[in-house]
């Protein structure tokens, strides 16, 4: 029979776990909100660069992108930490499918890199996932530097990026093509001749790089929000389980306490009868 003292100690431990789970969930929700607050400015910047690129393309004689040559690069925005359910595993499996096609992986997130390592896949480039939304722009800059360095050696390599949608963290992952760069998306503006102090080709190249940084920043921010959405959902499930265990322990404690009292009463009655005889 379980002693009430033992059950009370287990209940105390469960309350401590519930406090930790509640704190982790609150942090994840706060970081989701933080990420959402930064998405609109990022997208506004991306749109502004896209408009500038449309103007520059109107003045430049840009050649159509060349067909992709062989295997390329796949940027994987994964999970940095645990307590997010199967989130890291899902991204690792999708990245494994990409690597199986011959693409070299550029991975963000230590948890996803670890899951890939267990499957025998080592990334060509790695960075830790951001801890806060404000860390995303610096990471996007580092990632773009590494990407363009590799494209310098293989300018025709196809490049795609994989990340999760925070609005559907358990749904299909998002995969976008980044290179060859699709200039057809940028419609030339209407109007008269344009005045430029920079050669159009150089301006286009600089704007493409800036646009890629903005696109990476958006994907990293969405991935950051998605990981925290998955963590908040996992902690919600964990909290429900903890509450159920706490309720079970309360019933067990009451039953054990009742059994203990009954045993004490029986012992007292037995002692009284023994004394009477």
Short mmCIF file of C-alpha atoms in Angstrom, two decimals:
data_model
loop_
_atom_site.label_atom_id
_atom_site.label_comp_id
_atom_site.label_asym_id
_atom_site.label_seq_id
_atom_site.Cartn_x
_atom_site.Cartn_y
_atom_site.Cartn_z
CA UNK A 1 0.00 0.00 0.00
CA UNK A 2 1.30 3.45 -0.91
CA UNK A 3 1.84 5.71 2.08
CA UNK A 4 0.14 9.12 2.00
CA UNK A 5 3.54 10.75 2.57
CA UNK A 6 4.96 9.14 -0.57
CA UNK A 7 1.96 10.17 -2.65
CA UNK A 8 2.19 13.74 -1.30
CA UNK A 9 5.87 13.88 -2.31
CA UNK A 10 4.99 12.72 -5.84
CA UNK A 11 2.23 15.32 -6.00
CA UNK A 12 4.71 18.03 -4.99
CA UNK A 13 7.03 16.91 -7.81
CA UNK A 14 4.14 17.02 -10.27
CA UNK A 15 3.32 20.58 -9.21
CA UNK A 16 6.94 21.56 -9.84
CA UNK A 17 6.78 19.98 -13.30
CA UNK A 18 3.52 21.78 -14.01
CA UNK A 19 5.16 25.09 -13.13
CA UNK A 20 8.04 24.38 -15.52
CA UNK A 21 5.68 23.33 -18.32
CA UNK A 22 3.54 26.43 -17.80
CA UNK A 23 6.64 28.66 -17.94
CA UNK A 24 7.91 27.00 -21.14
CA UNK A 25 4.52 27.42 -22.76
CA UNK A 26 4.32 31.09 -21.77
CA UNK A 27 7.81 31.73 -23.21
CA UNK A 28 6.90 29.98 -26.46
CA UNK A 29 3.70 32.00 -26.84
CA UNK A 30 5.56 35.26 -26.10
CA UNK A 31 8.19 34.44 -28.74
CA UNK A 32 5.47 33.65 -31.26
CA UNK A 33 3.98 37.09 -30.70
CA UNK A 34 7.43 38.66 -30.91
CA UNK A 35 8.02 36.98 -34.27
CA UNK A 36 4.65 38.06 -35.65
CA UNK A 37 5.38 41.66 -34.68
CA UNK A 38 8.56 41.57 -36.80
CA UNK A 39 7.08 39.88 -39.87
CA UNK A 40 5.23 42.92 -41.21
CA UNK A 41 8.36 45.16 -41.27
CA UNK A 42 10.37 42.36 -42.89
CA UNK A 43 7.75 41.88 -45.59
CA UNK A 44 7.46 45.62 -46.12
CA UNK A 45 11.23 45.78 -46.69
CA UNK A 46 11.05 42.82 -49.06
CA UNK A 47 8.29 44.55 -51.03
CA UNK A 48 10.25 47.82 -51.21
CA UNK A 49 13.34 46.02 -52.50
CA UNK A 50 11.17 44.20 -55.02
CA UNK A 51 9.83 47.52 -56.35
CA UNK A 52 13.36 48.90 -56.64
CA UNK A 53 14.38 45.74 -58.46
CA UNK A 54 11.52 46.20 -60.93
CA UNK A 55 12.79 49.70 -61.69
CA UNK A 56 16.38 48.55 -62.09
CA UNK A 57 15.36 45.66 -64.35
CA UNK A 58 13.52 48.09 -66.62
CA UNK A 59 16.81 49.86 -67.28
CA UNK A 60 18.99 46.77 -67.46
CA UNK A 61 19.17 44.16 -70.15
CA UNK A 62 18.91 41.13 -67.95
CA UNK A 63 19.36 37.73 -69.47
CA UNK A 64 16.90 34.97 -68.57
CA UNK A 65 18.14 32.70 -65.80
CA UNK A 66 20.14 29.71 -66.88
CA UNK A 67 18.81 26.22 -66.31
CA UNK A 68 19.91 24.66 -63.03
CA UNK A 69 23.10 22.63 -63.31
CA UNK A 70 23.15 19.36 -61.36
CA UNK A 71 22.73 19.11 -57.63
CA UNK A 72 22.19 22.26 -55.67
CA UNK A 73 21.83 23.65 -52.17
CA UNK A 74 18.96 23.26 -49.76
CA UNK A 75 18.61 25.70 -46.85
CA UNK A 76 16.84 24.02 -43.93
CA UNK A 77 15.33 26.20 -41.20
CA UNK A 78 15.03 23.66 -38.39
CA UNK A 79 14.56 23.48 -34.65
CA UNK A 80 17.11 24.82 -32.21
CA UNK A 81 15.80 23.34 -28.97
CA UNK A 82 13.70 20.48 -27.67
CA UNK A 83 10.28 20.29 -26.00
CA UNK A 84 8.58 20.83 -29.38
CA UNK A 85 7.14 17.37 -30.01
CA UNK A 86 8.01 15.83 -33.37
CA UNK A 87 8.77 19.22 -34.97
CA UNK A 88 12.53 18.71 -35.33
CA UNK A 89 12.07 15.16 -36.61
CA UNK A 90 9.60 16.25 -39.31
CA UNK A 91 11.99 18.86 -40.64
CA UNK A 92 14.92 16.46 -40.46
CA UNK A 93 13.00 13.86 -42.47
CA UNK A 94 12.07 16.44 -45.12
CA UNK A 95 15.69 17.59 -45.25
CA UNK A 96 16.78 13.98 -45.61
CA UNK A 97 14.54 13.64 -48.64
CA UNK A 98 16.18 16.74 -50.13
CA UNK A 99 19.66 15.46 -49.39
CA UNK A 100 18.71 12.16 -50.97
CA UNK A 101 18.29 14.06 -54.22
CA UNK A 102 21.92 15.14 -54.01
CA UNK A 103 21.42 18.63 -52.57
CA UNK A 104 23.98 19.85 -50.03
CA UNK A 105 22.30 21.05 -46.84
CA UNK A 106 22.74 24.38 -45.11
CA UNK A 107 21.08 23.80 -41.75
CA UNK A 108 19.85 26.22 -39.10
CA UNK A 109 19.06 24.67 -35.72
CA UNK A 110 21.06 22.32 -33.53
CA UNK A 111 18.15 19.98 -32.80
CA UNK A 112 17.56 19.37 -36.49
CA UNK A 113 21.29 18.95 -37.15
CA UNK A 114 21.38 16.32 -34.40
CA UNK A 115 18.42 14.47 -35.93
CA UNK A 116 20.17 14.52 -39.31
CA UNK A 117 23.40 13.28 -37.71
CA UNK A 118 21.52 10.28 -36.33
CA UNK A 119 20.57 9.51 -39.92
CA UNK A 120 24.16 9.82 -41.14
CA UNK A 121 23.78 13.25 -42.81
CA UNK A 122 26.28 16.04 -42.12
CA UNK A 123 25.36 19.55 -43.33
CA UNK A 124 27.68 21.52 -45.56
CA UNK A 125 27.03 24.58 -43.37
CA UNK A 126 25.43 25.02 -39.97
CA UNK A 127 24.28 27.81 -37.64
CA UNK A 128 22.44 27.77 -34.34
CA UNK A 129 18.81 28.82 -34.47
CA UNK A 130 18.01 32.30 -33.13
CA UNK A 131 17.07 32.51 -29.46
CA UNK A 132 15.08 35.71 -29.99
CA UNK A 133 13.43 37.41 -32.93
CA UNK A 134 15.96 40.25 -32.81
CA UNK A 135 18.72 37.71 -33.63
CA UNK A 136 17.14 36.86 -36.99
CA UNK A 137 18.51 39.72 -39.18
CA UNK A 138 22.14 39.00 -38.20
CA UNK A 139 21.63 35.30 -38.88
CA UNK A 140 20.04 36.08 -42.27
CA UNK A 141 23.10 38.17 -43.15
CA UNK A 142 25.49 35.35 -42.18
CA UNK A 143 23.45 32.82 -44.09
CA UNK A 144 23.33 34.98 -47.22
CA UNK A 145 27.10 35.50 -47.08
CA UNK A 146 27.63 31.74 -46.91
CA UNK A 147 25.10 31.17 -49.68
CA UNK A 148 26.62 33.69 -52.10
CA UNK A 149 30.09 32.36 -51.35
CA UNK A 150 28.96 28.93 -52.53
CA UNK A 151 27.12 30.38 -55.50
CA UNK A 152 30.33 32.14 -56.50
CA UNK A 153 31.85 28.72 -57.15
CA UNK A 154 28.68 27.32 -58.74
CA UNK A 155 26.53 30.20 -60.03
CA UNK A 156 24.12 27.87 -61.85
CA UNK A 157 23.36 25.70 -58.81
CA UNK A 158 19.66 25.51 -57.88
CA UNK A 159 18.87 26.73 -54.36
CA UNK A 160 15.74 26.09 -52.33
CA UNK A 161 14.72 26.80 -48.75
CA UNK A 162 12.66 24.63 -46.42
CA UNK A 163 10.81 25.92 -43.36
CA UNK A 164 7.58 25.44 -41.41
CA UNK A 165 4.47 27.57 -41.47
CA UNK A 166 3.70 28.86 -37.96
CA UNK A 167 -0.01 29.03 -38.75
CA UNK A 168 0.03 25.27 -39.40
CA UNK A 169 3.06 23.95 -37.52
CA UNK A 170 1.89 20.36 -37.91
CA UNK A 171 0.94 20.82 -41.57
CA UNK A 172 3.03 20.49 -44.73
CA UNK A 173 6.39 22.25 -44.73
CA UNK A 174 7.04 25.16 -47.09
CA UNK A 175 9.66 24.77 -49.80
CA UNK A 176 10.56 27.78 -51.98
CA UNK A 177 12.97 28.11 -54.86
CA UNK A 178 15.48 30.91 -54.49
CA UNK A 179 17.83 30.33 -57.42
CA UNK A 180 17.78 30.51 -60.37
CA UNK A 181 16.35 33.90 -59.50
CA UNK A 182 12.93 34.49 -61.07
CA UNK A 183 13.17 37.97 -62.58
CA UNK A 184 9.76 37.50 -64.24
CA UNK A 185 8.09 38.14 -60.89
CA UNK A 186 9.12 41.80 -61.00
CA UNK A 187 6.96 43.71 -63.47
CA UNK A 188 8.70 46.78 -64.93
CA UNK A 189 6.99 50.01 -63.85
CA UNK A 190 5.22 52.25 -66.34
CA UNK A 191 6.53 55.75 -66.95
CA UNK A 192 9.27 57.71 -68.68
CA UNK A 193 13.02 57.10 -68.81
CA UNK A 194 14.84 56.50 -65.54
CA UNK A 195 17.82 58.42 -64.22
CA UNK A 196 20.47 56.28 -62.50
CA UNK A 197 23.91 57.06 -61.14
CA UNK A 198 24.84 53.37 -60.86
CA UNK A 199 25.20 51.01 -63.83
CA UNK A 200 21.91 49.08 -64.07
CA UNK A 201 23.57 45.65 -64.05
CA UNK A 202 25.47 46.46 -60.84
CA UNK A 203 22.31 47.86 -59.26
CA UNK A 204 20.34 44.73 -60.18
CA UNK A 205 23.01 42.49 -58.63
CA UNK A 206 23.01 44.51 -55.41
CA UNK A 207 19.21 44.51 -55.21
CA UNK A 208 19.02 40.77 -55.85
CA UNK A 209 21.38 40.22 -52.94
CA UNK A 210 19.32 42.52 -50.71
CA UNK A 211 16.11 40.79 -51.78
CA UNK A 212 17.59 37.39 -50.94
CA UNK A 213 18.61 38.64 -47.48
CA UNK A 214 15.04 39.88 -46.90
CA UNK A 215 13.58 36.56 -48.10
CA UNK A 216 15.94 34.64 -45.81
CA UNK A 217 14.99 36.92 -42.94
CA UNK A 218 11.30 36.19 -43.54
CA UNK A 219 11.87 32.41 -43.74
CA UNK A 220 14.00 32.42 -40.57
CA UNK A 221 11.40 34.47 -38.70
CA UNK A 222 8.62 32.13 -39.83
CA UNK A 223 10.71 29.14 -38.81
CA UNK A 224 11.38 30.73 -35.40
CA UNK A 225 7.65 31.34 -34.94
CA UNK A 226 6.79 27.80 -36.12
CA UNK A 227 9.19 26.17 -33.66
CA UNK A 228 7.68 28.15 -30.80
CA UNK A 229 4.16 27.34 -32.02
CA UNK A 230 5.08 23.64 -31.95
CA UNK A 231 6.59 24.06 -28.47
CA UNK A 232 3.49 25.87 -27.16
CA UNK A 233 1.29 23.07 -28.51
CA UNK A 234 3.54 20.40 -26.98
CA UNK A 235 3.53 22.16 -23.62
CA UNK A 236 -0.26 22.48 -23.74
CA UNK A 237 -0.51 18.72 -24.19
CA UNK A 238 2.06 18.16 -21.45
CA UNK A 239 0.16 20.44 -19.07
CA UNK A 240 -3.05 18.48 -19.69
CA UNK A 241 -1.22 15.24 -18.89
CA UNK A 242 0.33 16.74 -15.75
CA UNK A 243 -3.07 17.94 -14.54
CA UNK A 244 -4.52 14.48 -15.13
CA UNK A 245 -1.69 12.87 -13.15
CA UNK A 246 -2.14 15.43 -10.35
CA UNK A 247 -5.86 14.64 -10.18
CA UNK A 248 -5.11 10.89 -10.05
CA UNK A 249 -2.58 11.45 -7.26
CA UNK A 250 -5.14 13.45 -5.30
CA UNK A 251 -7.57 10.55 -5.47
CA UNK A 252 -4.79 8.12 -4.52
CA UNK A 253 -3.80 10.33 -1.58
CA UNK A 254 -7.35 10.49 -0.28
CA UNK A 255 -7.73 6.73 -0.62
CA UNK A 256 -4.37 6.05 1.04
CA UNK A 257 -5.21 8.46 3.86
CA UNK A 258 -8.56 6.75 4.36
CA UNK A 259 -6.91 3.33 4.36
CA UNK A 260 -4.35 4.57 6.88
CA UNK A 261 -7.07 5.91 9.16
CA UNK A 262 -9.02 2.68 8.87
CA UNK A 263 -5.92 0.68 9.75
CA UNK A 264 -5.26 2.89 12.77
CA UNK A 265 -8.86 2.51 13.97
CA UNK A 266 -8.66 -1.27 13.60
CA UNK A 267 -5.39 -1.34 15.53
CA UNK A 268 -6.86 0.83 18.30
CA UNK A 269 -9.94 -1.40 18.52
CA UNK A 270 -7.79 -4.52 18.59
CA UNK A 271 -5.63 -3.02 21.33
CA UNK A 272 -8.67 -2.06 23.36
CA UNK A 273 -10.10 -5.58 23.15
CA UNK A 274 -6.76 -7.06 24.09
CA UNK A 275 -6.59 -4.79 27.12
CA UNK A 276 -10.11 -5.71 28.19
CA UNK A 277 -9.27 -9.34 28.28
#
